[in-house]
């Protein structure tokens, strides 16, 4: 709920927010204190989007959902690239939640298997790729479901 409300207040579309939430579900299950002691590069990763020790420390991002979302926006570069891409694509066509998840993974997460084209991303069937889009679609569906706590 906090993640949805935060990005909704920033003016992001349902699809963009669902894409972010699909990535967070895949990375941490929304646990701001989730720790991966040895990520694919051998360094520790932490928090909602599994901040890697080579980009941000636990003390940088904090231990709460709020502190990590604020850091993500301030952290800027890659997040801004994501927003710019979503805005650019949205002007020519509607981006669905699955594609929004891809762009977040591509620009912000830069996870194993998350680079390459959108069609390559969807063909891969592992925690780093296809499942992010599936989670995003589920969140987008919940945003449109009466009675759901995540109803937009």
Coordinates of C-alpha atoms in Angstrom, one line a residue:
X1 CA 0.0 0.0 0.0
X2 CA 2.8 2.4 0.9
X3 CA 4.6 1.8 -2.4
X4 CA 1.4 2.3 -4.4
X5 CA 0.5 5.5 -2.6
X6 CA 4.0 6.9 -2.8
X7 CA 4.3 6.6 -6.6
X8 CA 0.6 7.4 -7.2
X9 CA 1.2 10.7 -5.4
X10 CA 4.2 11.3 -7.7
X11 CA 1.8 11.2 -10.6
X12 CA 2.9 7.8 -12.1
X13 CA 0.3 5.8 -14.0
X14 CA -1.2 2.6 -12.7
X15 CA 0.9 0.6 -15.1
X16 CA 4.2 2.3 -14.1
X17 CA 3.4 1.8 -10.4
X18 CA 2.5 -1.9 -11.1
X19 CA 5.8 -2.3 -12.9
X20 CA 7.7 -0.9 -10.0
X21 CA 5.8 -3.1 -7.5
X22 CA 6.3 -6.2 -9.7
X23 CA 10.1 -5.6 -9.4
X24 CA 9.9 -5.0 -5.7
X25 CA 7.9 -8.2 -5.2
X26 CA 10.5 -10.2 -7.2
X27 CA 13.5 -8.6 -5.4
X28 CA 12.4 -8.5 -1.8
X29 CA 8.7 -9.4 -1.3
X30 CA 8.3 -5.8 0.0
X31 CA 10.6 -6.5 2.9
X32 CA 12.7 -3.4 3.4
X33 CA 15.2 -5.3 5.5
X34 CA 15.7 -8.3 3.2
X35 CA 19.4 -9.2 3.0
X36 CA 21.1 -11.1 0.3
X37 CA 24.6 -11.7 1.8
X38 CA 26.1 -12.6 -1.6
X39 CA 24.5 -11.2 -4.8
X40 CA 25.6 -12.3 -8.3
X41 CA 28.6 -9.9 -8.1
X42 CA 29.7 -11.4 -4.7
X43 CA 28.6 -8.3 -2.8
X44 CA 25.8 -7.9 -0.3
X45 CA 22.4 -6.6 -1.4
X46 CA 19.7 -5.1 0.8
X47 CA 16.2 -3.8 1.0
X48 CA 13.2 -3.3 -1.2
X49 CA 15.0 -3.3 -4.5
X50 CA 18.1 -5.1 -3.3
X51 CA 20.4 -2.2 -3.3
X52 CA 23.8 -3.6 -4.0
X53 CA 26.8 -2.7 -1.9
X54 CA 28.5 -1.2 -4.9
X55 CA 25.7 1.4 -5.4
X56 CA 24.3 2.0 -1.9
X57 CA 24.8 0.9 1.6
X58 CA 22.2 0.0 4.2
X59 CA 23.0 3.3 6.0
X60 CA 22.3 5.1 2.7
X61 CA 18.9 3.7 2.0
X62 CA 17.7 3.1 5.6
X63 CA 15.5 0.4 7.0
X64 CA 12.0 1.5 6.2
X65 CA 9.8 1.5 3.1
X66 CA 9.6 5.3 3.3
X67 CA 13.3 5.9 3.5
X68 CA 14.1 3.5 0.6
X69 CA 11.5 5.0 -1.7
X70 CA 12.8 8.5 -0.9
X71 CA 16.3 7.3 -1.6
X72 CA 15.2 5.7 -4.9
X73 CA 13.8 9.0 -6.1
X74 CA 16.8 11.1 -4.9
X75 CA 19.2 8.4 -6.2
X76 CA 17.9 9.7 -9.4
X77 CA 19.9 8.7 -12.5
X78 CA 18.6 5.3 -13.3
X79 CA 15.1 6.0 -11.8
X80 CA 14.9 9.2 -13.9
X81 CA 15.9 7.2 -17.0
X82 CA 13.0 4.8 -16.2
X83 CA 10.5 7.7 -15.8
X84 CA 11.7 9.4 -19.0
X85 CA 11.4 6.1 -20.9
X86 CA 7.9 5.4 -19.6
X87 CA 6.8 9.0 -20.4
X88 CA 8.3 8.8 -23.9
X89 CA 6.7 5.5 -24.7
X90 CA 3.4 6.6 -23.2
X91 CA 3.2 9.5 -25.6
X92 CA 3.1 7.1 -28.6
X93 CA 1.3 4.1 -27.1
X94 CA -0.1 2.7 -23.9
X95 CA 2.5 0.8 -21.8
X96 CA 1.1 -2.1 -20.0
X97 CA 2.2 -3.2 -16.5
X98 CA 4.3 -6.0 -17.9
X99 CA 6.3 -3.7 -20.1
X100 CA 6.6 -1.1 -17.3
X101 CA 8.1 -3.9 -15.2
X102 CA 10.7 -4.5 -17.9
X103 CA 11.7 -0.9 -18.2
X104 CA 12.1 -0.6 -14.4
X105 CA 14.2 -3.8 -14.4
X106 CA 16.2 -2.5 -17.4
X107 CA 17.0 0.9 -16.1
X108 CA 16.9 0.6 -12.3
X109 CA 17.4 -3.0 -11.2
X110 CA 19.8 -4.0 -14.0
X111 CA 19.4 -7.5 -12.7
X112 CA 20.8 -10.6 -14.3
X113 CA 18.8 -11.3 -17.5
X114 CA 17.0 -7.9 -17.3
X115 CA 18.9 -6.3 -20.1
X116 CA 18.2 -7.0 -23.8
X117 CA 14.9 -6.4 -25.6
X118 CA 11.4 -6.6 -24.1
X119 CA 10.6 -9.8 -26.0
X120 CA 13.8 -11.5 -24.8
X121 CA 12.9 -10.4 -21.2
X122 CA 9.5 -12.1 -21.5
X123 CA 10.9 -15.3 -23.0
X124 CA 13.1 -15.9 -20.0
X125 CA 11.3 -17.7 -17.2
X126 CA 13.1 -17.0 -14.0
X127 CA 12.9 -14.7 -11.0
X128 CA 14.8 -12.0 -12.8
X129 CA 12.6 -11.6 -15.8
X130 CA 9.2 -13.0 -16.7
X131 CA 7.9 -13.2 -13.1
X132 CA 8.4 -9.4 -12.7
X133 CA 5.9 -8.8 -15.5
X134 CA 3.5 -11.4 -14.1
X135 CA 3.6 -9.7 -10.7
X136 CA 3.1 -6.3 -12.3
X137 CA 0.1 -7.5 -14.2
X138 CA -1.3 -8.9 -11.0
X139 CA -0.8 -5.6 -9.2
X140 CA -2.4 -3.7 -12.1
X141 CA -5.4 -6.1 -11.9
X142 CA -5.7 -5.4 -8.1
X143 CA -5.6 -1.6 -8.8
X144 CA -8.8 -2.1 -10.8
X145 CA -10.6 -4.6 -8.5
X146 CA -13.4 -3.2 -6.2
X147 CA -12.9 -4.2 -2.6
X148 CA -9.1 -4.8 -3.0
X149 CA -6.9 -3.0 -0.5
X150 CA -4.8 -1.8 -3.5
X151 CA -7.8 -0.4 -5.4
X152 CA -6.6 2.7 -7.2

